[in-house]
Amino acid sequence: MTRPRFRHGLVIGKFYPPHAGHLALVRHALARCERVTVQVLASSVESLPAATRAAWIAEELPTARVVHAVDDAPVDYADPAAWDAHVAVMESLLDEPVDAVATSDAYGAELARRLGATWLQADPGRRGVPVSGTAVRADPAGHWWALPAPARAWYVRRVVVLGAESTGTTTLAEDLTALFGLPTVAEFGREWSEQRPGGLDAPWHTSEFDLVAREQARREDDAARRTPVPLLVCDTDVLATTVWHERYVGASSPTVEALAASRVPDLYLLTGDEIPFVQDGLRDGEHLRHAMQGRFREVLARQEAAGGAPWVEVRGDRATRLAAAEALVRPLLATPRTLADPLPQANGDLVDLAAAHGAATAHRPGDGRVPAGAAVRDSRA
């Protein structure tokens, strides 16, 4: 028998953060409805902007209409006034009435009744996709499989290895990447130096450093979406590009500095300049190395003092550096990026909503009464 096709479906939630269960629910609605509106309803106590969550969902499910709003009403499934407040926010975000409401949990019956729609329940008990926002917030690494690419990139702890020429930056970055099984984030500036018009002898221009900075950031973000664990190690970053701009152009670059300020990692590792200098045909020379190393120390100290990332200078032979770096990086991997707790919810276990509204006791689809024994959980968790 052919399933009914609905005109306009609604999916609501906190999506804090979006995960595979949310995406499956929206896909369920898309399969049954001509169009679907997804509403990201965030409270002001949450620390991940609603607009960010909405953008992630829109990226993953471009055929859905995704909107967002702040909804600070109390979450109490037994309180008609709380329901009124939440539904008022939902209705304010609709561009036309809905005739279907898709949820996993049983509160969908009451929501559908209030909106004059049909309840489309998907994956009751979350047996098909066993994940929740609460579980993800508690253990992002353990639920890495359930996070879409943009959410993974947000959770990733980022470590940047940088330093003056011939200080072992690439070696340490590669060793850490191999140790933790991470995708490589190589230094684009070196590649550009090899292929730039005019070669190394041509004057450098700010536009080149803008190009290098943007491409370095793009590579980093791409790897953050693909990493199998919430960690990334980068061979240089945009902050290092600001230092090289000073070196080759003779002044700072507001555009590169602005990009660097928007991309603060979790840790900087500065490779020491005590090892022998090796000329590879692209480097300025040993006579500049110690001065450039000093400039890196100044820049790193300044950004940390301004609330940026901590930094540590690692020295010694290859094995010693790797051991020191590993000791600094492992705690980051073991400490997930945190999200503030959402608003608490009340009466989310057994709620007779039909009785609260004075409805008939007989259960009919969409009449608002949660079946006896049904556990009502907030799918927005």
Short mmCIF file of C-alpha atoms in Angstrom, two decimals:
data_model
loop_
_atom_site.label_atom_id
_atom_site.label_comp_id
_atom_site.label_asym_id
_atom_site.label_seq_id
_atom_site.Cartn_x
_atom_site.Cartn_y
_atom_site.Cartn_z
CA MET A 1 0.00 0.00 0.00
CA THR A 2 1.33 3.44 -0.92
CA ARG A 3 2.13 5.68 1.99
CA PRO A 4 0.23 8.99 2.17
CA ARG A 5 2.07 11.98 0.82
CA PHE A 6 1.86 15.10 2.93
CA ARG A 7 2.17 18.68 1.76
CA HIS A 8 4.31 20.18 4.51
CA GLY A 9 6.15 18.37 7.27
CA LEU A 10 7.73 19.77 10.43
CA VAL A 11 10.74 18.56 12.42
CA ILE A 12 11.72 20.43 15.57
CA GLY A 13 14.64 20.07 17.91
CA LYS A 14 17.61 21.60 19.67
CA PHE A 15 20.03 19.71 17.43
CA TYR A 16 22.61 20.30 20.13
CA PRO A 17 24.62 19.16 18.25
CA PRO A 18 23.05 17.66 15.09
CA HIS A 19 23.69 13.93 14.82
CA ALA A 20 22.80 10.89 12.73
CA GLY A 21 19.51 10.38 14.56
CA HIS A 22 18.39 13.90 13.73
CA LEU A 23 19.38 13.52 10.10
CA ALA A 24 17.52 10.20 9.84
CA LEU A 25 14.42 11.83 11.28
CA VAL A 26 14.52 14.65 8.75
CA ARG A 27 15.06 12.18 5.92
CA HIS A 28 12.04 10.23 7.15
CA ALA A 29 9.99 13.42 6.89
CA LEU A 30 11.41 14.27 3.48
CA ALA A 31 10.36 10.84 2.21
CA ARG A 32 6.77 11.41 3.30
CA CYS A 33 6.29 15.12 2.60
CA GLU A 34 6.54 17.38 -0.42
CA ARG A 35 8.48 19.89 1.66
CA VAL A 36 9.89 19.88 5.16
CA THR A 37 10.69 22.68 7.58
CA VAL A 38 13.34 21.97 10.21
CA GLN A 39 13.24 24.28 13.22
CA VAL A 40 16.34 24.64 15.38
CA LEU A 41 14.97 25.85 18.71
CA ALA A 42 17.83 26.92 20.95
CA SER A 43 17.80 28.34 24.44
CA SER A 44 19.97 31.26 25.45
CA VAL A 45 21.88 29.10 27.95
CA GLU A 46 23.30 26.91 25.18
CA SER A 47 26.80 27.63 23.92
CA LEU A 48 26.55 26.59 20.27
CA PRO A 49 24.74 29.25 18.21
CA ALA A 50 21.45 28.19 16.68
CA ALA A 51 22.50 29.71 13.37
CA THR A 52 25.56 27.45 13.31
CA ARG A 53 23.48 24.33 13.94
CA ALA A 54 21.00 25.39 11.28
CA ALA A 55 23.81 25.89 8.76
CA TRP A 56 25.16 22.41 9.47
CA ILE A 57 21.75 20.81 8.92
CA ALA A 58 21.20 22.80 5.73
CA GLU A 59 24.56 21.62 4.44
CA GLU A 60 23.72 17.98 5.13
CA LEU A 61 20.08 18.18 3.94
CA PRO A 62 19.88 20.95 1.34
CA THR A 63 16.31 20.11 0.27
CA ALA A 64 14.90 20.95 3.69
CA ARG A 65 13.99 24.48 4.77
CA VAL A 66 15.98 25.12 7.95
CA VAL A 67 15.12 27.98 10.29
CA HIS A 68 16.09 28.83 13.84
CA ALA A 69 14.98 30.84 16.85
CA VAL A 70 15.58 31.26 20.57
CA ASP A 71 13.04 29.40 22.69
CA ASP A 72 13.57 29.95 26.42
CA ALA A 73 10.19 28.63 27.59
CA PRO A 74 10.41 25.96 30.31
CA VAL A 75 10.45 22.38 29.05
CA ASP A 76 7.59 20.73 30.93
CA TYR A 77 5.55 18.13 29.08
CA ALA A 78 2.71 18.27 31.61
CA ASP A 79 2.28 22.06 31.54
CA PRO A 80 -0.20 23.36 28.93
CA ALA A 81 1.20 26.88 29.32
CA ALA A 82 4.70 25.65 28.45
CA TRP A 83 3.27 23.91 25.40
CA ASP A 84 1.52 27.11 24.37
CA ALA A 85 4.77 29.05 24.58
CA HIS A 86 6.78 26.52 22.57
CA VAL A 87 4.13 26.13 19.88
CA ALA A 88 3.87 29.92 19.53
CA VAL A 89 7.57 30.05 18.66
CA MET A 90 7.16 27.19 16.19
CA GLU A 91 4.19 28.80 14.48
CA SER A 92 6.07 32.08 14.16
CA LEU A 93 8.72 30.29 12.08
CA LEU A 94 6.29 28.62 9.67
CA ASP A 95 5.70 30.11 6.23
CA GLU A 96 2.56 27.99 5.80
CA PRO A 97 0.61 25.48 7.93
CA VAL A 98 1.95 21.96 8.34
CA ASP A 99 -0.04 18.77 7.90
CA ALA A 100 2.59 16.38 9.29
CA VAL A 101 4.91 16.38 12.30
CA ALA A 102 7.81 13.93 12.46
CA THR A 103 9.32 12.92 15.79
CA SER A 104 10.92 9.86 17.30
CA ASP A 105 9.49 10.34 20.77
CA ALA A 106 5.90 10.20 21.89
CA TYR A 107 5.44 13.91 22.52
CA GLY A 108 4.91 14.14 18.76
CA ALA A 109 1.30 13.08 19.25
CA GLU A 110 0.53 16.20 21.28
CA LEU A 111 2.51 18.48 19.00
CA ALA A 112 0.66 17.16 15.96
CA ARG A 113 -2.70 17.62 17.71
CA ARG A 114 -1.91 21.23 18.51
CA LEU A 115 -0.88 21.96 14.93
CA GLY A 116 -3.81 20.08 13.37
CA ALA A 117 -1.40 17.67 11.71
CA THR A 118 -0.67 13.97 11.44
CA TRP A 119 2.04 12.48 13.60
CA LEU A 120 4.76 10.62 11.71
CA GLN A 121 6.75 8.62 14.23
CA ALA A 122 10.22 7.47 13.17
CA ASP A 123 12.50 5.02 14.94
CA PRO A 124 10.60 4.81 18.26
CA GLY A 125 12.95 4.05 21.10
CA ARG A 126 15.86 5.07 18.86
CA ARG A 127 16.69 1.46 18.15
CA GLY A 128 17.63 2.06 14.53
CA VAL A 129 19.99 4.95 15.25
CA PRO A 130 20.98 4.60 18.92
CA VAL A 131 22.20 8.10 19.68
CA SER A 132 21.04 11.26 21.42
CA GLY A 133 22.30 14.78 21.85
CA THR A 134 22.84 14.09 25.55
CA ALA A 135 25.07 11.13 24.73
CA VAL A 136 27.05 13.06 22.15
CA ARG A 137 27.64 15.98 24.50
CA ALA A 138 28.88 13.59 27.18
CA ASP A 139 31.23 11.67 24.87
CA PRO A 140 31.81 13.17 21.41
CA ALA A 141 34.69 10.81 20.62
CA GLY A 142 32.59 7.77 21.49
CA HIS A 143 29.86 8.95 19.12
CA TRP A 144 32.14 10.23 16.36
CA TRP A 145 30.37 7.92 13.91
CA ALA A 146 27.11 9.81 14.50
CA LEU A 147 28.39 13.33 13.85
CA PRO A 148 28.08 14.94 10.41
CA ALA A 149 31.25 16.45 8.94
CA PRO A 150 30.67 20.08 10.02
CA ALA A 151 29.95 19.02 13.61
CA ARG A 152 33.11 16.92 13.63
CA ALA A 153 35.14 19.90 12.46
CA TRP A 154 33.74 21.97 15.34
CA TYR A 155 34.63 19.33 17.94
CA VAL A 156 38.18 18.75 16.67
CA ARG A 157 41.04 19.81 18.91
CA ARG A 158 43.61 21.55 16.72
CA VAL A 159 47.36 21.53 17.33
CA VAL A 160 49.66 23.65 15.16
CA VAL A 161 53.38 23.01 14.77
CA LEU A 162 55.36 26.03 13.60
CA GLY A 163 58.80 27.57 13.74
CA ALA A 164 61.58 29.25 11.80
CA GLU A 165 63.19 27.62 8.79
CA SER A 166 64.92 24.29 9.31
CA THR A 167 63.73 23.76 12.88
CA GLY A 168 62.05 20.39 12.29
CA THR A 169 58.49 21.67 12.06
CA THR A 170 57.41 19.34 9.27
CA THR A 171 59.14 16.36 10.86
CA LEU A 172 57.33 16.81 14.18
CA ALA A 173 53.98 17.44 12.48
CA GLU A 174 54.36 14.29 10.40
CA ASP A 175 55.43 12.23 13.41
CA LEU A 176 52.42 13.35 15.45
CA THR A 177 50.06 12.80 12.52
CA ALA A 178 51.35 9.24 12.09
CA LEU A 179 51.24 8.55 15.83
CA PHE A 180 47.56 9.46 16.15
CA GLY A 181 46.47 8.24 12.70
CA LEU A 182 45.35 11.65 11.45
CA PRO A 183 44.95 13.15 7.98
CA THR A 184 47.87 15.29 6.89
CA VAL A 185 47.64 19.08 6.86
CA ALA A 186 50.71 20.06 4.84
CA GLU A 187 52.24 23.51 4.51
CA PHE A 188 50.84 25.17 1.40
CA GLY A 189 53.25 28.09 1.59
CA ARG A 190 56.15 25.82 0.71
CA GLU A 191 54.28 24.49 -2.32
CA TRP A 192 53.52 28.03 -3.43
CA SER A 193 57.17 29.00 -3.06
CA GLU A 194 58.09 26.25 -5.51
CA GLN A 195 55.53 27.24 -8.16
CA ARG A 196 55.00 31.00 -7.77
CA PRO A 197 55.47 33.13 -10.90
CA GLY A 198 58.97 34.55 -11.06
CA GLY A 199 60.37 32.03 -8.63
CA LEU A 200 61.98 32.87 -5.31
CA ASP A 201 63.73 35.96 -6.64
CA ALA A 202 60.55 37.83 -7.65
CA PRO A 203 59.16 40.37 -5.14
CA TRP A 204 56.47 39.04 -2.81
CA HIS A 205 53.00 40.61 -2.68
CA THR A 206 50.30 40.70 -0.01
CA SER A 207 47.89 39.00 -2.40
CA GLU A 208 50.11 35.92 -2.36
CA PHE A 209 49.94 35.69 1.40
CA ASP A 210 46.16 36.08 1.28
CA LEU A 211 46.13 33.13 -1.11
CA VAL A 212 48.43 31.06 1.09
CA ALA A 213 46.45 31.87 4.24
CA ARG A 214 43.08 30.98 2.70
CA GLU A 215 44.35 27.74 1.20
CA GLN A 216 46.05 26.73 4.45
CA ALA A 217 42.79 27.35 6.31
CA ARG A 218 40.82 25.41 3.71
CA ARG A 219 43.13 22.41 4.02
CA GLU A 220 42.87 22.49 7.77
CA ASP A 221 39.07 22.64 7.72
CA ASP A 222 38.86 19.86 5.15
CA ALA A 223 41.05 17.59 7.28
CA ALA A 224 39.01 18.42 10.39
CA ARG A 225 35.92 17.03 8.65
CA ARG A 226 37.74 13.78 7.78
CA THR A 227 39.76 13.00 10.87
CA PRO A 228 38.81 9.67 12.53
CA VAL A 229 39.25 11.14 16.02
CA PRO A 230 38.61 14.63 17.41
CA LEU A 231 42.20 15.77 16.87
CA LEU A 232 44.19 17.45 14.12
CA VAL A 233 47.87 18.32 13.84
CA CYS A 234 48.77 21.03 11.32
CA ASP A 235 52.13 21.83 9.78
CA THR A 236 51.89 25.65 10.20
CA ASP A 237 48.77 27.84 10.08
CA VAL A 238 47.55 31.34 9.26
CA LEU A 239 49.27 32.88 12.28
CA ALA A 240 52.61 31.68 10.89
CA THR A 241 51.65 33.27 7.57
CA THR A 242 51.43 36.64 9.32
CA VAL A 243 55.05 36.26 10.42
CA TRP A 244 56.25 35.34 6.93
CA HIS A 245 54.32 38.28 5.49
CA GLU A 246 56.33 40.57 7.76
CA ARG A 247 59.54 38.89 6.64
CA TYR A 248 58.97 39.17 2.88
CA VAL A 249 56.75 42.25 2.52
CA GLY A 250 58.20 44.26 5.38
CA ALA A 251 54.92 45.07 7.14
CA SER A 252 51.95 43.38 8.72
CA SER A 253 48.90 42.30 6.73
CA PRO A 254 45.52 43.29 8.24
CA THR A 255 43.67 40.71 6.14
CA VAL A 256 45.92 37.80 7.08
CA GLU A 257 45.98 38.88 10.72
CA ALA A 258 42.18 39.07 10.79
CA LEU A 259 41.90 35.54 9.41
CA ALA A 260 44.43 34.28 11.96
CA ALA A 261 42.48 35.89 14.81
CA SER A 262 39.36 33.97 13.76
CA ARG A 263 41.15 30.62 13.75
CA VAL A 264 42.74 30.13 17.16
CA PRO A 265 43.82 26.49 17.73
CA ASP A 266 44.02 24.65 21.05
CA LEU A 267 47.80 24.47 21.22
CA TYR A 268 50.89 25.77 19.44
CA LEU A 269 54.10 23.75 19.38
CA LEU A 270 57.14 25.84 18.48
CA THR A 271 60.06 23.74 17.23
CA GLY A 272 63.42 24.82 18.63
CA ASP A 273 66.25 26.33 16.58
CA GLU A 274 69.06 24.48 18.36
CA ILE A 275 69.36 21.78 15.67
CA PRO A 276 71.71 22.08 12.65
CA PHE A 277 70.47 24.18 9.74
CA VAL A 278 69.87 22.32 6.45
CA GLN A 279 69.63 24.28 3.20
CA ASP A 280 67.13 22.72 0.79
CA GLY A 281 67.20 25.40 -1.90
CA LEU A 282 64.08 27.21 -0.68
CA ARG A 283 65.26 28.60 2.65
CA ASP A 284 66.67 32.08 3.31
CA GLY A 285 69.67 30.90 5.29
CA GLU A 286 70.95 30.20 8.75
CA HIS A 287 71.85 33.84 9.35
CA LEU A 288 68.14 34.71 9.61
CA ARG A 289 66.91 31.66 11.46
CA HIS A 290 67.51 32.77 15.06
CA ALA A 291 65.95 36.21 14.46
CA MET A 292 62.86 34.60 12.88
CA GLN A 293 62.63 32.16 15.80
CA GLY A 294 62.65 35.09 18.19
CA ARG A 295 59.86 36.73 16.23
CA PHE A 296 57.78 33.56 16.43
CA ARG A 297 58.22 33.56 20.21
CA GLU A 298 57.06 37.18 20.39
CA VAL A 299 54.00 36.57 18.22
CA LEU A 300 52.98 33.43 20.11
CA ALA A 301 53.40 35.12 23.48
CA ARG A 302 51.37 38.13 22.33
CA GLN A 303 48.46 36.07 21.04
CA GLU A 304 48.39 33.94 24.19
CA ALA A 305 48.36 37.05 26.39
CA ALA A 306 45.39 38.30 24.37
CA GLY A 307 43.41 35.14 25.20
CA GLY A 308 44.70 32.94 22.39
CA ALA A 309 46.21 29.48 22.44
CA PRO A 310 48.93 28.33 24.85
CA TRP A 311 52.30 27.53 23.28
CA VAL A 312 55.27 25.40 24.19
CA GLU A 313 58.72 25.30 22.60
CA VAL A 314 59.95 21.74 22.09
CA ARG A 315 63.65 21.04 21.74
CA GLY A 316 65.98 18.06 21.55
CA ASP A 317 66.40 15.22 19.10
CA ARG A 318 63.52 13.79 17.08
CA ALA A 319 62.46 11.19 19.65
CA THR A 320 62.67 13.66 22.53
CA ARG A 321 60.53 16.20 20.70
CA LEU A 322 57.91 13.64 19.78
CA ALA A 323 57.67 12.36 23.37
CA ALA A 324 57.30 15.90 24.73
CA ALA A 325 54.70 16.79 22.11
CA GLU A 326 52.73 13.59 22.69
CA ALA A 327 52.54 14.35 26.40
CA LEU A 328 51.00 17.73 25.57
CA VAL A 329 48.63 16.52 22.86
CA ARG A 330 47.11 13.41 24.46
CA PRO A 331 45.26 15.38 27.16
CA LEU A 332 43.58 17.42 24.43
CA LEU A 333 42.37 14.27 22.72
CA ALA A 334 41.06 12.97 26.05
CA THR A 335 39.21 16.19 26.84
CA PRO A 336 36.27 16.78 24.49
CA ARG A 337 35.21 20.27 23.57
CA THR A 338 32.34 21.03 25.92
CA LEU A 339 28.86 22.42 25.40
CA ALA A 340 26.87 24.14 28.13
CA ASP A 341 23.96 22.18 29.57
CA PRO A 342 20.59 22.88 27.95
CA LEU A 343 17.51 23.91 29.89
CA PRO A 344 16.27 21.17 32.24
CA GLN A 345 13.10 19.32 31.35
CA ALA A 346 10.26 18.23 33.61
CA ASN A 347 7.74 15.41 33.43
CA GLY A 348 9.48 13.74 30.57
CA ASP A 349 8.70 10.18 31.61
CA LEU A 350 4.94 9.50 31.69
CA VAL A 351 2.67 12.33 30.68
CA ASP A 352 -1.09 12.15 30.00
CA LEU A 353 -1.43 15.22 27.83
CA ALA A 354 -5.00 14.51 26.83
CA ALA A 355 -6.07 14.66 30.48
CA ALA A 356 -4.23 17.95 30.87
CA HIS A 357 -6.38 19.38 28.08
CA GLY A 358 -9.58 17.70 29.23
CA ALA A 359 -9.70 15.53 26.13
CA ALA A 360 -11.46 12.21 25.87
CA THR A 361 -9.66 9.30 27.48
CA ALA A 362 -9.93 7.05 24.47
CA HIS A 363 -6.72 7.16 22.44
CA ARG A 364 -7.01 8.12 18.80
CA PRO A 365 -4.09 8.95 16.49
CA GLY A 366 -3.34 12.63 16.83
CA ASP A 367 -5.71 13.29 19.76
CA GLY A 368 -2.84 14.31 22.01
CA ARG A 369 -2.99 11.48 24.52
CA VAL A 370 0.24 9.63 25.06
CA PRO A 371 -0.45 5.90 25.24
CA ALA A 372 -0.29 4.39 28.71
CA GLY A 373 3.22 3.35 29.61
CA ALA A 374 4.81 5.40 26.85
CA ALA A 375 8.01 7.11 27.83
CA VAL A 376 8.12 10.69 26.63
CA ARG A 377 11.64 11.96 26.06
CA ASP A 378 12.73 15.25 24.61
CA SER A 379 13.97 14.52 21.10
CA ARG A 380 15.47 17.98 21.12
CA ALA A 381 18.17 16.71 23.55
#
